[in-house]
Amino acid sequence: MGRIKILPDAIANKIAAGEVIERPASVVKELLENSLDADADDLRIDIEAGGRKLIRISDNGTGMLRDDALLAFERHATSKLRTADDLFAIATLGFRGEALPSVASVSRLELTTRSREEATGTRIEIAGAKMIRCDEFAREPGTTISIRDLFYNVPARRKFLRSEQTEISHIASLVTHYSLAHADKSFELTHMGQRLLFVTPVESMKERVFQVFGSKILADLIEVPETIHEEFRLSGFVSNPQVQKLNRNSIYLFVNGRLIRDKVLLHALTAAYHNLMPPQSFPFVLIFLDCAPEEIDVNVHPSKTEIRFQNGSLVHNFVRDSIRELLMKSRPASSIPLPQQPQAGVDMPLSEYSQALQSGNFPLPSQPRLVMPVSGDEAAIPLISVNPVSSPTSHPVNTDLSSLSSDLEILEMKTESLVSTSSGVRLPVPDTHGPLPAGEWQVEHPSLDVLRDLRPLGQLQESFIIAAGRDGLWIIDQHVAHERILFEQVLKRRAAGTIEKQQLLMPMVIPLTVGQQIEYARIADELAAVGFETEPFGQRTLAIKAAPAGLNTGEIERVILEILEITEGELRKASVDDLRRGVAASVACRAAIKINMRLDMTKMEWLLAELAKTEFPTSCPHGRPIALRYSMRDILKGFHRI
Ligand code: ADP
Ligand code: MG
């Protein structure tokens, strides 16, 4: 008697659910993808208790015929794939036919659906994979799926669920993602009756970004115009390097409309921002990469969030170069934060919604943060109170800085109405009351091109150059400015083979650790290319005979050790290009004018003129800002002249 048995479907589905359904947000993902595959353009998502109690998704898509609705819960039942060949050219989001049976095996599920081809609809109820009811049901064309008591029969999974707040923020992030990818569709997300997101169809991606994140965010974004390379098309938005995020939550990547986490693309982004942003900080990115379905394999992971590119390095370099070039071209400048604006100068001002998204910290009804008096019982509170804001004094003062900053932001977005919710959280809903006036979200980028006309006025603390410009007052960090100039110079001369060297009178000998010696062997050529003449000198010692011109003798040893250290760490797996830039950054930093160094007028003029000539005068090779601008507008505002 053999020991191997085929598992019953109920168990197989539960196993599949283990992979596909990790948490409530995974259910939302699968159901949203189904609705989008069904051509819906109005999607509504209602959640209770972070998704533990209820997840309901309603759409106005094609709906299902009665027979299909029954079949949909069978394992491997799909309308999206016919032959094995189809698997290599998938144009829909779903294809595995696993989601519905998986979800149905770990929850109590109710489906109502109607196809336009049938006069009445169908209702199906399933609990823990058992069919409880299937009857006729009157409804509009479309589909509604309600999932109650997720994991009620899988205690182990239920235990792993995080707080309601965490789960709802995962869900909100997911719905936000999909709403960004489909600007022409409506999305509405509610939690415990509280509306978190509501966007109606708009024509452009830009308008959708405005709807979701608010106007200020657009000021910090650079639009990626549609760029084509071989089979690939790239478009979207990237933030200028002043926007520095602590995590990757603001990176939104789509390949053929599918939300993905992909190492190749993430690395390409890091490489694009390399030397423009400090390490361990991340940009805001919303990019769409489109290609023929054959170029990618989407059947890599059950939750379909990973893909494999046929030609990963082509995609990587295309994305890196397109974005890097854009960042170079836009050359935006930091502006000095005005005293009334509590949000940090370098961080992106966010609407309350996007702040919550970023921090994963969605306020729950049980944790009121009252900013607006709310009356009546919770259920009876209208979700939208049309309440255009006229003056700052019309609001009770709130001492919480983060909501204060979003108060200010909301005040500036005069066209927006506010949503008052039972928890008192107000979210901008710019969309519900007519179209946006043009220009409202087209914020001008102050460009560092104006650097050319800067007139130095003097030096502050022998460290910062104060300069008058066409458009206001500038403060320039002399060290990082010079660092940027040298960095670009080193790279240019290195490429042209015109690096200048200084021969040392006496070779300098430095001891190396084993690790440093291994690194040295790896990067010796690169050191030679930027002007170092070095050679191993006995056991674990290095002799330096020449160094790049401009480096003080005292700095030479430090540069070498620093380069060895960075290549040992962060740059170990980096590409040749990144290594080259890392080495150049190190040399530039050590050779640059220091702070606390007196400069005369001619030196300052020279420095500003050289800075204006650089390709990217905005930030130093390590990503710090070089110049701050106090615009004429800010000055006039400060003196109450406007
Ligand atoms: P897949 O999406 O991989 O095909 P699912 O289990 O998610 O598998 O769904 C099974 C089938 O049910 C789909 O192929 C589709 O035909 C149908 N279906 C699911 N959700 C919807 C919906 N919201 N509208 C119309 N049809 C749907
Ligand atoms: Mg599906």
Short mmCIF file of C-alpha atoms in Angstrom, two decimals, residues 275-521:
data_model
loop_
_atom_site.label_atom_id
_atom_site.label_comp_id
_atom_site.label_asym_id
_atom_site.label_seq_id
_atom_site.Cartn_x
_atom_site.Cartn_y
_atom_site.Cartn_z
CA ASN A 275 26.31 60.96 -5.23
CA LEU A 276 23.27 63.20 -5.33
CA MET A 277 21.80 61.95 -2.11
CA PRO A 278 23.29 60.71 1.15
CA PRO A 279 23.47 56.93 1.45
CA GLN A 280 20.56 55.33 3.30
CA SER A 281 18.12 57.94 2.10
CA PHE A 282 15.57 57.34 -0.60
CA PRO A 283 13.73 59.42 -3.17
CA PHE A 284 10.04 59.57 -3.98
CA VAL A 285 9.60 57.66 -7.20
CA LEU A 286 6.58 56.75 -9.22
CA ILE A 287 7.60 55.09 -12.43
CA PHE A 288 5.94 53.00 -15.04
CA LEU A 289 7.91 50.71 -17.23
CA ASP A 290 6.09 49.14 -20.12
CA CYS A 291 7.22 46.49 -22.53
CA ALA A 292 5.94 43.57 -24.55
CA PRO A 293 4.71 40.86 -22.15
CA GLU A 294 7.33 38.45 -23.55
CA GLU A 295 10.14 40.60 -22.15
CA ILE A 296 9.29 39.66 -18.60
CA ASP A 297 8.44 36.54 -16.65
CA VAL A 298 5.69 37.32 -14.15
CA ASN A 299 5.34 33.76 -12.98
CA VAL A 300 8.10 33.96 -10.43
CA HIS A 301 6.25 34.31 -7.16
CA PRO A 302 2.73 33.28 -6.04
CA SER A 303 1.85 36.81 -4.99
CA LYS A 304 3.04 38.10 -8.39
CA THR A 305 5.02 40.97 -6.86
CA GLU A 306 8.28 39.83 -8.38
CA ILE A 307 9.19 39.55 -12.02
CA ARG A 308 12.19 38.55 -14.00
CA PHE A 309 13.46 40.55 -16.95
CA GLN A 310 14.82 38.74 -19.98
CA ASN A 311 17.53 41.35 -20.16
CA GLY A 312 17.98 42.77 -16.69
CA SER A 313 21.09 44.81 -17.34
CA LEU A 314 19.56 46.56 -20.34
CA VAL A 315 16.57 47.59 -18.22
CA HIS A 316 18.81 48.57 -15.32
CA ASN A 317 21.02 50.84 -17.37
CA PHE A 318 18.13 52.34 -19.28
CA VAL A 319 16.30 53.31 -16.09
CA ARG A 320 19.45 54.53 -14.33
CA ASP A 321 20.63 56.66 -17.24
CA SER A 322 17.24 58.17 -18.07
CA ILE A 323 16.64 59.25 -14.48
CA ARG A 324 20.17 60.44 -13.87
CA GLU A 325 20.06 62.57 -17.00
CA LEU A 326 16.79 64.13 -15.91
CA LEU A 327 18.13 64.94 -12.47
CA MET A 328 21.15 66.57 -14.05
CA LYS A 329 19.02 68.66 -16.35
CA SER A 330 16.55 69.93 -13.82
CA ARG A 331 19.15 71.32 -11.42
CA PRO A 332 16.68 72.50 -8.81
CA ALA A 333 17.83 74.52 -5.80
CA SER A 334 16.91 74.15 -2.14
CA SER A 335 14.98 77.03 -0.74
CA ILE A 336 15.32 78.21 2.80
CA PRO A 337 12.36 77.11 4.87
CA LEU A 338 10.38 80.07 6.08
CA PRO A 339 10.03 80.36 9.82
CA GLN A 340 6.28 79.74 9.68
CA GLN A 341 6.72 76.41 7.96
CA PRO A 342 7.61 73.78 10.48
CA GLN A 343 8.29 71.10 7.90
CA ALA A 344 11.97 70.43 7.47
CA GLY A 345 13.62 72.12 4.52
CA VAL A 346 14.93 68.96 2.97
CA ASP A 347 11.98 66.72 3.47
CA MET A 348 9.05 66.70 1.16
CA PRO A 349 6.03 68.43 2.58
CA LEU A 350 3.33 65.85 2.70
CA SER A 351 -0.37 65.93 3.01
CA GLU A 352 -1.69 64.24 6.11
CA TYR A 353 -2.67 61.26 4.02
CA SER A 354 0.75 60.82 2.53
CA GLN A 355 2.36 61.35 5.92
CA ALA A 356 0.27 58.52 7.24
CA LEU A 357 1.21 56.41 4.24
CA GLN A 358 4.87 57.14 4.72
CA SER A 359 4.97 56.36 8.40
CA GLY A 360 2.47 53.52 8.24
CA ASN A 361 0.65 55.28 11.01
CA PHE A 362 -3.00 55.64 10.21
CA PRO A 363 -4.98 57.17 13.01
CA LEU A 364 -7.79 54.90 14.09
CA PRO A 365 -11.16 55.96 15.39
CA SER A 366 -10.12 54.73 18.82
CA GLN A 367 -7.21 57.17 18.85
CA PRO A 368 -8.79 60.51 18.22
CA ARG A 369 -6.54 63.39 17.21
CA LEU A 370 -9.09 66.08 17.28
CA VAL A 371 -8.40 69.04 15.09
CA MET A 372 -11.92 70.01 14.30
CA PRO A 373 -14.88 69.87 16.66
CA VAL A 374 -17.06 66.95 15.75
CA SER A 375 -20.58 66.54 16.97
CA GLY A 376 -23.24 63.87 16.82
CA ASP A 377 -22.81 60.13 16.94
CA GLU A 378 -20.13 58.58 14.76
CA ALA A 379 -22.31 56.91 12.23
CA ALA A 380 -24.31 60.01 11.52
CA ILE A 381 -21.37 62.25 10.74
CA PRO A 382 -21.32 63.24 7.10
CA LEU A 383 -18.08 62.10 5.57
CA ILE A 384 -17.46 65.20 3.60
CA SER A 385 -18.07 68.55 5.11
CA VAL A 386 -17.59 71.14 2.45
CA ASN A 387 -15.59 73.62 4.35
CA PRO A 388 -13.34 75.86 2.33
CA VAL A 389 -10.81 77.38 4.62
CA SER A 390 -10.55 81.13 4.65
CA SER A 391 -8.08 82.06 7.34
CA PRO A 392 -5.78 80.25 9.72
CA THR A 393 -7.73 81.51 12.69
CA SER A 394 -10.81 79.55 11.69
CA HIS A 395 -9.19 76.46 13.17
CA PRO A 396 -8.53 75.62 16.75
CA VAL A 397 -4.82 75.79 17.39
CA ASN A 398 -3.15 72.42 17.41
CA THR A 399 0.15 71.92 19.12
CA ASP A 400 1.05 68.79 17.21
CA LEU A 401 3.70 69.93 14.75
CA SER A 402 3.05 67.35 12.10
CA SER A 403 -0.59 68.19 11.80
CA LEU A 404 0.22 71.86 12.04
CA SER A 405 2.35 71.57 8.97
CA SER A 406 -0.39 69.83 7.11
CA ASP A 407 -2.80 72.51 8.34
CA LEU A 408 -0.62 75.05 6.62
CA GLU A 409 -0.46 72.95 3.57
CA ILE A 410 -4.19 72.60 3.46
CA LEU A 411 -4.59 76.33 3.91
CA GLU A 412 -2.49 76.90 0.86
CA MET A 413 -4.50 74.51 -1.22
CA LYS A 414 -7.39 76.87 -1.41
CA THR A 415 -9.31 74.84 -3.92
CA GLU A 416 -9.55 71.88 -1.65
CA SER A 417 -12.32 70.97 0.62
CA LEU A 418 -11.68 69.09 3.79
CA VAL A 419 -12.95 65.80 4.97
CA SER A 420 -13.96 65.77 8.55
CA THR A 421 -14.10 62.30 9.96
CA SER A 422 -15.20 60.76 13.15
CA SER A 423 -11.66 60.82 14.43
CA GLY A 424 -11.35 64.42 13.48
CA VAL A 425 -8.64 63.67 10.96
CA ARG A 426 -8.93 65.94 7.98
CA LEU A 427 -7.76 64.80 4.64
CA PRO A 428 -7.64 66.87 1.54
CA VAL A 429 -10.10 65.68 -1.04
CA PRO A 430 -9.29 68.00 -3.86
CA ASP A 431 -11.29 66.15 -6.34
CA THR A 432 -14.83 66.14 -5.16
CA HIS A 433 -15.59 69.72 -6.04
CA GLY A 434 -14.89 70.38 -9.65
CA PRO A 435 -11.72 70.46 -11.66
CA LEU A 436 -8.45 71.89 -10.45
CA PRO A 437 -7.65 75.35 -11.63
CA ALA A 438 -4.69 75.14 -13.97
CA GLY A 439 -1.50 76.45 -12.48
CA GLU A 440 -2.42 75.55 -8.93
CA TRP A 441 -0.11 72.61 -8.99
CA GLN A 442 2.40 73.89 -11.44
CA VAL A 443 4.95 75.16 -9.00
CA GLU A 444 8.01 76.75 -10.51
CA HIS A 445 11.34 75.05 -9.86
CA PRO A 446 13.97 77.56 -8.79
CA SER A 447 16.87 76.59 -10.99
CA LEU A 448 20.51 76.85 -10.21
CA ASP A 449 21.06 78.31 -13.68
CA VAL A 450 20.75 81.69 -11.99
CA LEU A 451 24.03 80.91 -10.24
CA ARG A 452 25.76 82.46 -13.19
CA ASP A 453 24.65 85.95 -12.13
CA LEU A 454 25.46 85.59 -8.46
CA ARG A 455 27.43 88.42 -6.86
CA PRO A 456 29.27 87.45 -3.68
CA LEU A 457 28.65 89.86 -0.80
CA GLY A 458 30.84 88.29 1.81
CA GLN A 459 31.47 85.28 3.96
CA LEU A 460 29.59 84.08 7.00
CA GLN A 461 31.69 82.48 9.73
CA GLU A 462 34.39 81.94 7.13
CA SER A 463 32.35 78.98 5.90
CA PHE A 464 29.40 80.17 3.86
CA ILE A 465 29.36 82.58 0.95
CA ILE A 466 26.51 85.08 0.96
CA ALA A 467 25.55 86.16 -2.52
CA ALA A 468 22.95 88.36 -4.17
CA GLY A 469 21.20 86.96 -7.20
CA ARG A 470 18.51 87.91 -9.67
CA ASP A 471 15.91 86.13 -7.66
CA GLY A 472 16.96 86.57 -4.06
CA LEU A 473 19.62 85.89 -1.52
CA TRP A 474 21.83 82.83 -1.64
CA ILE A 475 23.94 81.06 0.94
CA ILE A 476 26.52 78.70 -0.45
CA ASP A 477 28.45 76.14 1.53
CA GLN A 478 32.01 76.74 0.33
CA HIS A 479 33.26 73.26 1.12
CA VAL A 480 30.52 71.31 -0.59
CA ALA A 481 30.50 73.73 -3.54
CA HIS A 482 34.18 73.18 -4.15
CA GLU A 483 33.72 69.47 -3.59
CA ARG A 484 31.15 69.30 -6.39
CA ILE A 485 33.44 71.26 -8.72
CA LEU A 486 36.37 68.94 -8.05
CA PHE A 487 34.24 65.82 -8.23
CA GLU A 488 33.07 66.62 -11.74
CA GLN A 489 36.56 67.70 -12.71
CA VAL A 490 38.07 64.41 -11.55
CA LEU A 491 35.48 62.40 -13.46
CA LYS A 492 35.95 64.44 -16.62
CA ARG A 493 39.73 64.37 -16.54
CA ARG A 494 39.71 60.72 -15.69
CA ALA A 495 37.60 59.99 -18.74
CA ALA A 496 39.85 62.14 -20.93
CA GLY A 497 43.04 60.72 -19.40
CA THR A 498 44.24 64.17 -18.36
CA ILE A 499 44.44 63.69 -14.60
CA GLU A 500 47.16 65.80 -13.01
CA LYS A 501 49.46 64.13 -10.52
CA GLN A 502 51.98 65.30 -7.97
CA GLN A 503 55.06 63.15 -7.41
CA LEU A 504 55.90 62.76 -3.75
CA LEU A 505 59.45 63.53 -2.72
CA MET A 506 59.52 60.49 -0.49
CA PRO A 507 57.18 57.53 -1.07
CA MET A 508 54.59 57.36 1.67
CA VAL A 509 54.19 53.98 3.31
CA ILE A 510 50.95 52.93 4.93
CA PRO A 511 50.11 49.68 6.73
CA LEU A 512 47.00 47.79 5.61
CA THR A 513 44.79 45.23 7.29
CA VAL A 514 44.11 41.95 5.49
CA GLY A 515 40.69 43.23 4.41
CA GLN A 516 42.18 46.47 3.11
CA GLN A 517 44.81 44.57 1.20
CA ILE A 518 42.17 42.48 -0.57
CA GLU A 519 40.21 45.63 -1.41
CA TYR A 520 43.34 47.32 -2.63
CA ALA A 521 44.00 44.52 -5.10
#
